[in-house]
């Protein structure tokens, strides 16, 4: 049914009835979206470099995903996996166990959101190790529930005013500034390794600013974890599902995590997340200890099965590698052209531009915000990220056409020229 309200009317309704805390970065009210293009209620089209925050790797309303959801909706939409199970969930579990790194027996758990997957990974790790503590990193983002908000690094907007926080969460620096060898020091100064259930890390930090640690980093971290009986959990919620050119970003470091959390692009927009990991760890919890009413929702499981087929049929890993290469080439050119650009961040098609200003290279957060709004006016949706909000991140659907990509990059280039004065 067409939406008869215009953007102004919808904005007024929203201001009256939707919680102010649930903010949007644009006032683009969506009428429809297809591939890498979003159409608003006025019929204007925008190139989508945000992908609903890393959710639309296969593109909006991919016909195969739509057909799977439609077919499933006609059969049944819910029975509750904890009451009457069904085939799509168990078939998807088998597939995820197969495609996640690690040539050892694995099992999967399905829940709904990324935060819920991280919460469950922590529950499972604590149960298995019988230890309470969790180590996380500076610039980390793991969600908005009480525990995952505690695990998240940035204060505003994620944590401010929401304390007290969950106990037994310890934070250390991330990446090449202070490498994992410092973990040993951390064990002396902050928490005894024998109390630590898991280290939870994003292989490439997402919200924190598209930060990829150097080669060797995770191998070393993983070894320290295992020498101390600590589980290594890779939060692949933003970096996974092909975004970096491999199915899971941690594969770039050839590390096989004990547990992996997956969400976002797993089910092309339907709420589905998973914890996948070593069988003996995943099976440690007593029956009934995990789950939820909507966990393993059948529509979402069917959508995810379609997503995995699309990855194979359309060779999306190769597309992600090619997209990453094109973005990097263009960004390097801009780096010479625009003094506002600092580092090029990220890995594969999970690439970002750091915006800086002045002799001290201070974070140019206002300029990043301005760039996003200039781009929107010109027909491109982009997102910022980073602890200082000064990283422009690209999370375009991997199926974006060359023409759409070129159009989007041309707008971004014009925007950079505009904010550079
Ligand atoms: C790495 C990472 N973990 C967890 C989450 C939380 O996922 P959700 O918003 O689905 O709860 C996100 C969301 O951005 C994320 O990027």
Coordinates of C-alpha atoms and ligand atoms in Angstrom, one line a residue:
X1 CA 0.0 0.0 0.0
X2 CA 1.5 3.4 -0.9
X3 CA 2.4 5.7 1.9
X4 CA 0.1 8.7 1.6
X5 CA 1.9 10.8 4.1
X6 CA 4.6 13.2 3.0
X7 CA 7.9 13.6 4.8
X8 CA 6.8 16.7 6.7
X9 CA 3.6 15.0 8.0
X10 CA 5.6 11.9 9.0
X11 CA 8.2 14.1 10.7
X12 CA 5.4 15.8 12.7
X13 CA 3.9 12.4 13.7
X14 CA 7.3 11.1 14.6
X15 CA 8.1 14.1 16.8
X16 CA 4.8 13.7 18.6
X17 CA 4.7 9.9 19.1
X18 CA 8.2 8.4 18.7
X19 CA 10.7 8.4 21.6
X20 CA 13.3 11.1 21.1
X21 CA 15.9 8.7 22.2
X22 CA 15.3 6.6 19.1
X23 CA 16.9 9.2 16.7
X24 CA 17.6 8.9 13.0
X25 CA 20.6 10.4 11.2
X26 CA 18.5 11.6 8.3
X27 CA 14.9 12.6 7.7
X28 CA 14.6 10.5 4.6
X29 CA 11.3 8.6 5.0
X30 CA 11.6 5.5 2.9
X31 CA 9.0 4.4 0.4
X32 CA 10.9 1.5 -1.1
X33 CA 14.5 0.2 -1.6
X34 CA 16.0 -2.0 -4.2
X35 CA 19.6 -3.1 -4.6
X36 CA 21.8 -0.1 -3.7
X37 CA 19.1 2.5 -4.2
X38 CA 16.5 3.9 -1.7
X39 CA 13.5 5.8 -2.8
X40 CA 11.8 8.3 -0.4
X41 CA 8.1 9.1 0.0
X42 CA 8.5 12.0 -2.5
X43 CA 9.8 9.6 -5.1
X44 CA 13.4 10.9 -4.9
X45 CA 16.2 8.3 -5.3
X46 CA 19.4 8.0 -3.2
X47 CA 22.4 5.8 -3.6
X48 CA 22.8 3.8 -0.4
X49 CA 26.4 3.7 1.1
X50 CA 25.0 2.9 4.5
X51 CA 23.2 -0.4 3.8
X52 CA 21.0 0.0 6.9
X53 CA 24.3 -0.1 9.0
X54 CA 25.9 -3.1 7.4
X55 CA 22.8 -5.1 7.0
X56 CA 22.2 -5.1 3.3
X57 CA 25.3 -6.8 1.8
X58 CA 23.1 -8.7 -0.7
X59 CA 21.2 -5.5 -1.5
X60 CA 17.7 -4.2 -0.6
X61 CA 14.8 -6.5 -1.5
X62 CA 16.9 -9.1 -3.4
X63 CA 14.3 -11.1 -5.3
X64 CA 15.6 -14.4 -3.9
X65 CA 15.2 -13.1 -0.3
X66 CA 11.8 -11.7 -1.0
X67 CA 10.6 -15.0 -2.6
X68 CA 11.9 -17.0 0.5
X69 CA 10.1 -14.7 2.9
X70 CA 6.9 -14.7 0.9
X71 CA 7.0 -18.5 0.6
X72 CA 7.6 -18.9 4.4
X73 CA 4.9 -16.3 5.3
X74 CA 2.4 -18.4 3.4
X75 CA 3.4 -21.5 5.3
X76 CA 3.8 -20.3 8.9
X77 CA 5.4 -17.3 10.6
X78 CA 5.9 -18.5 14.1
X79 CA 5.6 -21.7 16.2
X80 CA 8.5 -20.9 18.6
X81 CA 11.6 -23.0 18.0
X82 CA 11.4 -23.9 21.7
X83 CA 8.0 -25.5 21.2
X84 CA 7.8 -26.8 17.6
X85 CA 11.1 -26.7 15.7
X86 CA 11.4 -26.5 11.9
X87 CA 13.8 -27.3 9.1
X88 CA 15.0 -23.9 8.1
X89 CA 16.6 -23.2 11.5
X90 CA 18.5 -26.5 11.6
X91 CA 19.6 -26.3 8.0
X92 CA 20.9 -22.8 8.6
X93 CA 22.7 -23.9 11.7
X94 CA 24.5 -26.6 9.7
X95 CA 25.5 -24.1 7.0
X96 CA 26.8 -21.5 9.5
X97 CA 28.8 -24.2 11.3
X98 CA 30.3 -25.1 8.0
X99 CA 31.2 -21.6 6.8
X100 CA 32.7 -20.2 10.0
X101 CA 36.4 -20.6 10.5
X102 CA 37.7 -23.7 12.3
X103 CA 37.9 -27.3 11.1
X104 CA 36.3 -28.7 14.3
X105 CA 32.8 -29.7 15.3
X106 CA 30.6 -26.6 15.9
X107 CA 27.1 -25.8 17.0
X108 CA 24.9 -22.7 16.6
X109 CA 22.4 -20.7 18.6
X110 CA 20.0 -18.3 17.0
X111 CA 18.7 -15.2 18.7
X112 CA 17.3 -11.9 17.3
X113 CA 19.7 -8.9 17.5
X114 CA 23.4 -8.4 17.5
X115 CA 23.4 -7.4 21.2
X116 CA 21.5 -10.5 22.1
X117 CA 24.1 -12.7 20.3
X118 CA 26.9 -11.0 22.2
X119 CA 25.0 -11.4 25.5
X120 CA 24.6 -15.1 24.8
X121 CA 28.2 -15.5 23.8
X122 CA 29.1 -14.1 27.2
X123 CA 26.6 -16.3 29.0
X124 CA 27.9 -19.4 27.3
X125 CA 31.6 -18.5 27.9
X126 CA 30.9 -17.9 31.6
X127 CA 29.0 -21.1 31.9
X128 CA 31.7 -23.2 30.2
X129 CA 34.7 -21.6 31.9
X130 CA 32.9 -21.0 35.3
X131 CA 34.7 -17.6 35.3
X132 CA 33.1 -14.2 35.6
X133 CA 35.3 -11.6 33.9
X134 CA 35.1 -10.4 30.3
X135 CA 37.8 -8.4 28.5
X136 CA 36.8 -5.9 25.8
X137 CA 38.6 -3.0 24.0
X138 CA 38.7 0.7 23.7
X139 CA 36.5 1.8 20.7
X140 CA 34.5 -1.4 21.0
X141 CA 30.8 -1.5 20.1
X142 CA 28.8 -4.5 21.2
X143 CA 25.2 -3.2 21.5
X144 CA 22.8 -1.3 23.7
X145 CA 21.5 -3.8 26.3
X146 CA 22.8 -3.4 29.8
X147 CA 25.7 -5.9 29.4
X148 CA 26.6 -5.0 25.8
X149 CA 26.3 -1.3 26.6
X150 CA 28.8 -1.9 29.4
X151 CA 31.1 -3.7 26.9
X152 CA 30.7 -0.8 24.5
X153 CA 33.4 1.9 24.7
X154 CA 31.9 5.2 23.7
X155 CA 30.1 7.2 26.4
X156 CA 27.9 9.6 24.4
X157 CA 25.4 8.6 23.1
X158 CA 25.6 5.0 24.1
X159 CA 26.3 5.0 27.9
X160 CA 25.7 8.4 29.1
X161 CA 23.0 8.5 31.9
X162 CA 22.4 4.7 31.7
X163 CA 24.5 3.4 34.6
X164 CA 25.2 1.7 36.8
X165 CA 26.8 -0.8 34.4
X166 CA 27.3 -4.5 34.6
X167 CA 30.2 -5.8 36.7
X168 CA 33.3 -7.8 35.6
X169 CA 33.9 -6.0 32.3
X170 CA 37.5 -5.0 31.8
X171 CA 38.8 -2.8 29.0
X172 CA 42.1 -2.6 27.3
X173 CA 43.6 -0.6 24.4
X174 CA 43.1 -2.1 20.9
X175 CA 45.3 -2.6 17.9
X176 CA 48.7 -1.5 17.1
X177 CA 49.1 1.3 19.6
X178 CA 49.4 -1.1 22.4
X179 CA 49.6 -4.7 21.2
X180 CA 48.4 -7.9 22.8
X181 CA 51.7 -8.4 24.6
X182 CA 50.4 -5.7 27.0
X183 CA 47.7 -8.2 27.9
X184 CA 50.2 -9.8 30.2
X185 CA 50.7 -6.4 32.0
X186 CA 46.9 -6.1 32.1
X187 CA 46.6 -9.4 34.0
X188 CA 48.9 -7.9 36.6
X189 CA 47.3 -4.5 36.9
X190 CA 43.6 -5.1 36.2
X191 CA 42.3 -8.7 36.4
X192 CA 43.7 -12.1 37.2
X193 CA 43.6 -14.3 34.0
X194 CA 42.1 -17.2 36.0
X195 CA 39.0 -15.0 36.5
X196 CA 38.6 -14.2 32.8
X197 CA 36.0 -16.2 30.8
X198 CA 36.5 -14.5 27.4
X199 CA 38.1 -11.8 25.4
X200 CA 35.5 -10.3 23.1
X201 CA 36.9 -8.4 20.1
X202 CA 35.6 -7.0 16.8
X203 CA 38.2 -8.2 14.2
X204 CA 37.7 -4.8 12.5
X205 CA 36.1 -2.3 14.8
X206 CA 32.9 -0.9 13.4
X207 CA 31.2 1.9 15.3
X208 CA 34.6 2.7 16.9
X209 CA 36.0 3.9 13.6
X210 CA 36.8 1.1 11.2
X211 CA 40.0 0.1 12.9
X212 CA 41.8 -3.0 11.6
X213 CA 44.7 -4.2 13.8
X214 CA 48.0 -5.1 12.0
X215 CA 49.0 -8.6 10.8
X216 CA 49.9 -10.9 13.6
X217 CA 47.7 -9.1 16.2
X218 CA 45.0 -11.6 16.6
X219 CA 47.3 -14.6 16.4
X220 CA 49.2 -13.2 19.4
X221 CA 46.0 -12.3 21.3
X222 CA 44.5 -15.8 20.6
X223 CA 47.6 -17.5 21.9
X224 CA 47.6 -15.5 25.1
X225 CA 43.9 -16.4 25.6
X226 CA 44.5 -20.0 25.1
X227 CA 47.6 -20.1 27.3
X228 CA 45.4 -18.8 30.1
X229 CA 42.2 -20.9 29.5
X230 CA 40.4 -17.8 28.2
X231 CA 37.9 -18.1 25.3
X232 CA 38.4 -15.9 22.3
X233 CA 35.1 -14.5 20.9
X234 CA 35.1 -12.7 17.5
X235 CA 32.2 -10.2 17.3
X236 CA 31.7 -10.4 13.5
X237 CA 28.3 -8.6 13.6
X238 CA 29.5 -5.7 11.5
X239 CA 32.7 -7.1 9.9
X240 CA 31.2 -10.5 8.9
X241 CA 29.1 -11.8 6.0
X242 CA 31.6 -10.9 3.4
X243 CA 32.1 -7.2 4.1
X244 CA 35.9 -7.4 4.3
X245 CA 36.3 -9.7 1.3
X246 CA 36.3 -12.9 3.4
X247 CA 33.2 -14.4 4.9
X248 CA 34.5 -13.5 8.3
X249 CA 37.1 -10.8 8.9
X250 CA 39.0 -12.9 11.5
X251 CA 40.0 -15.1 8.6
X252 CA 42.4 -12.4 7.5
X253 CA 44.4 -13.3 10.6
X254 CA 43.9 -17.0 10.2
X255 CA 42.5 -17.3 13.7
X256 CA 39.8 -19.8 14.6
X257 CA 37.8 -18.2 17.4
X258 CA 36.1 -20.3 20.1
X259 CA 32.9 -18.4 19.5
X260 CA 31.7 -16.1 16.7
X261 CA 28.8 -13.7 16.8
X262 CA 27.0 -13.0 13.5
X263 CA 24.0 -10.7 12.8
X264 CA 23.2 -7.7 10.5
X265 CA 23.8 -9.0 6.9
X266 CA 23.0 -12.6 7.9
X267 CA 19.3 -12.3 7.1
X268 CA 19.2 -9.2 4.8
X269 CA 17.2 -7.1 7.3
X270 CA 15.2 -9.6 9.1
X271 CA 16.1 -9.7 12.8
X272 CA 18.3 -12.7 13.2
X273 CA 21.6 -13.3 15.0
X274 CA 23.7 -16.3 15.9
X275 CA 26.4 -17.5 18.2
X276 CA 28.5 -20.2 16.4
X277 CA 31.3 -22.0 18.1
X278 CA 33.1 -25.1 19.4
X279 CA 30.6 -27.9 20.0
X280 CA 31.8 -28.6 23.6
X281 CA 31.4 -25.0 24.5
X282 CA 28.0 -24.5 22.8
X283 CA 26.7 -27.7 24.4
X284 CA 27.9 -26.9 27.9
X285 CA 24.7 -25.0 28.9
X286 CA 21.8 -27.1 30.3
X287 CA 18.7 -27.5 28.1
X288 CA 16.4 -24.5 28.3
X289 CA 19.3 -22.2 29.5
X290 CA 19.3 -20.4 26.1
X291 CA 16.7 -19.2 23.7
X292 CA 13.8 -16.8 23.5
X293 CA 10.3 -16.5 22.1
X294 CA 11.4 -15.3 18.6
X295 CA 14.8 -16.9 18.5
X296 CA 15.4 -18.6 15.1
X297 CA 12.3 -16.9 13.6
X298 CA 11.3 -18.9 10.5
X299 CA 11.0 -15.9 8.1
X300 CA 14.5 -14.8 9.2
X301 CA 16.0 -18.3 8.8
X302 CA 14.6 -18.6 5.3
X303 CA 16.0 -15.1 4.4
X304 CA 19.4 -16.2 5.8
X305 CA 19.4 -19.4 3.7
X306 CA 18.6 -17.3 0.7
X307 CA 21.5 -14.9 1.6
X308 CA 24.0 -17.7 1.8
X309 CA 22.8 -19.0 -1.7
X310 CA 23.2 -15.5 -3.1
X311 CA 26.8 -15.3 -1.8
X312 CA 27.7 -18.4 -3.8
X313 CA 25.6 -17.7 -6.9
X314 CA 26.7 -14.1 -7.3
X315 CA 30.3 -14.6 -5.9
X316 CA 29.8 -11.8 -3.4
X317 CA 33.2 -12.4 -1.7
X318 CA 34.9 -11.5 -5.0
X319 CA 32.6 -8.5 -5.4
X320 CA 33.5 -7.3 -1.9
X321 CA 37.2 -7.6 -2.8
X322 CA 36.7 -5.7 -6.1
X323 CA 34.6 -3.0 -4.3
X324 CA 37.2 -2.6 -1.6
X325 CA 39.9 -2.1 -4.2
X326 CA 38.0 0.5 -6.1
X327 CA 37.1 2.4 -2.9
X328 CA 40.8 2.3 -1.8
X329 CA 42.1 3.6 -5.1
X330 CA 39.6 6.5 -5.0
X331 CA 40.3 7.3 -1.4
X332 CA 44.1 7.3 -1.9
X333 CA 43.5 9.8 -4.7
X334 CA 41.4 12.0 -2.4
X335 CA 44.0 11.8 0.3
X336 CA 46.4 13.7 -2.0
X337 CA 43.6 16.1 -3.1
X338 CA 41.9 17.0 0.2
X339 CA 43.9 18.0 3.3
X340 CA 40.9 17.2 5.5
X341 CA 41.4 13.5 4.9
X342 CA 43.7 11.7 7.4
X343 CA 43.9 8.0 7.5
X344 CA 42.1 5.5 5.2
X345 CA 40.7 3.0 7.7
X346 CA 39.4 -0.6 7.5
X347 CA 39.7 -3.7 5.4
X348 CA 38.2 -4.8 2.1
X349 CA 34.8 -3.1 1.4
X350 CA 34.6 -2.1 5.1
X351 CA 36.5 1.1 4.4
X352 CA 36.4 4.5 6.0
X353 CA 37.9 8.0 5.6
X354 CA 39.2 9.8 8.7
X355 CA 38.5 13.5 8.6
X356 CA 41.0 15.8 10.4
X357 CA 41.8 19.5 10.7
X358 CA 44.5 21.8 11.9
X359 CA 48.2 21.3 12.6
X360 CA 47.4 18.9 15.4
X361 CA 45.2 16.8 13.1
X362 CA 42.2 17.1 15.4
X363 CA 39.1 15.0 14.6
X364 CA 36.9 16.9 12.2
X365 CA 33.5 15.7 13.6
X366 CA 31.5 18.8 12.6
X367 CA 32.8 18.5 9.0
X368 CA 32.0 14.8 8.9
X369 CA 28.4 15.6 9.9
X370 CA 28.3 18.4 7.4
X371 CA 29.6 16.1 4.7
X372 CA 26.9 13.5 5.4
X373 CA 24.2 16.2 5.1
X374 CA 25.7 17.7 1.9
X375 CA 25.8 14.2 0.4
X376 CA 22.2 13.5 1.4
X377 CA 21.1 16.7 -0.3
X378 CA 22.8 15.5 -3.5
X379 CA 21.3 12.0 -3.3
X380 CA 23.7 9.8 -1.3
X381 CA 23.3 8.2 2.1
X382 CA 26.5 7.9 4.1
X383 CA 27.2 7.3 7.7
X384 CA 29.8 8.5 10.2
X385 CA 31.4 6.6 13.0
X386 CA 34.4 6.6 15.4
X387 CA 34.8 7.6 19.0
X388 CA 35.0 11.3 17.8
X389 CA 32.4 10.9 15.0
X390 CA 34.9 11.9 12.4
X391 CA 35.1 8.8 10.2
X392 CA 33.0 8.5 7.0
X393 CA 32.3 4.8 6.6
X394 CA 31.2 2.9 3.5
X395 CA 28.9 0.0 4.0
X396 CA 27.3 -0.1 0.5
X397 CA 25.6 -3.2 -0.6
X398 CA 28.2 -5.5 -2.2
X399 CA 26.0 -5.9 -5.3
X400 CA 26.2 -2.2 -6.1
X401 CA 26.7 -1.6 -9.8
X402 CA 29.7 0.2 -11.2
X403 CA 27.4 3.0 -12.4
X404 CA 25.8 3.4 -8.9
X405 CA 29.2 3.3 -7.2
X406 CA 30.6 5.9 -9.5
X407 CA 27.5 8.1 -9.0
X408 CA 27.9 7.8 -5.2
X409 CA 31.6 8.5 -5.2
X410 CA 31.2 11.5 -7.5
X411 CA 28.7 12.9 -4.9
X412 CA 31.1 12.2 -2.0
X413 CA 33.9 13.9 -4.0
X414 CA 31.8 17.0 -4.6
X415 CA 30.9 17.0 -0.9
X416 CA 34.6 16.8 0.1
X417 CA 35.4 19.7 -2.2
X418 CA 32.5 21.7 -0.7
X419 CA 33.4 21.1 3.0
X420 CA 37.1 21.8 2.1
X421 CA 36.0 25.3 1.1
Ligands
LIG1 C1 30.3 -5.3 16.2 C2 28.9 -5.1 16.7 N1 28.4 -5.8 17.7 C3 27.1 -5.8 18.1 C4 26.3 -4.9 17.6 C5 24.8 -4.8 18.1 O1 24.0 -5.2 17.1 P1 22.4 -4.9 17.2 O2 22.3 -3.4 16.9 O3 21.7 -5.8 16.2 O4 22.0 -5.2 18.6 C6 26.7 -4.1 16.5 C7 25.8 -3.1 15.9 O5 26.2 -2.1 15.2 C8 28.0 -4.2 16.0 O6 28.5 -3.4 15.0

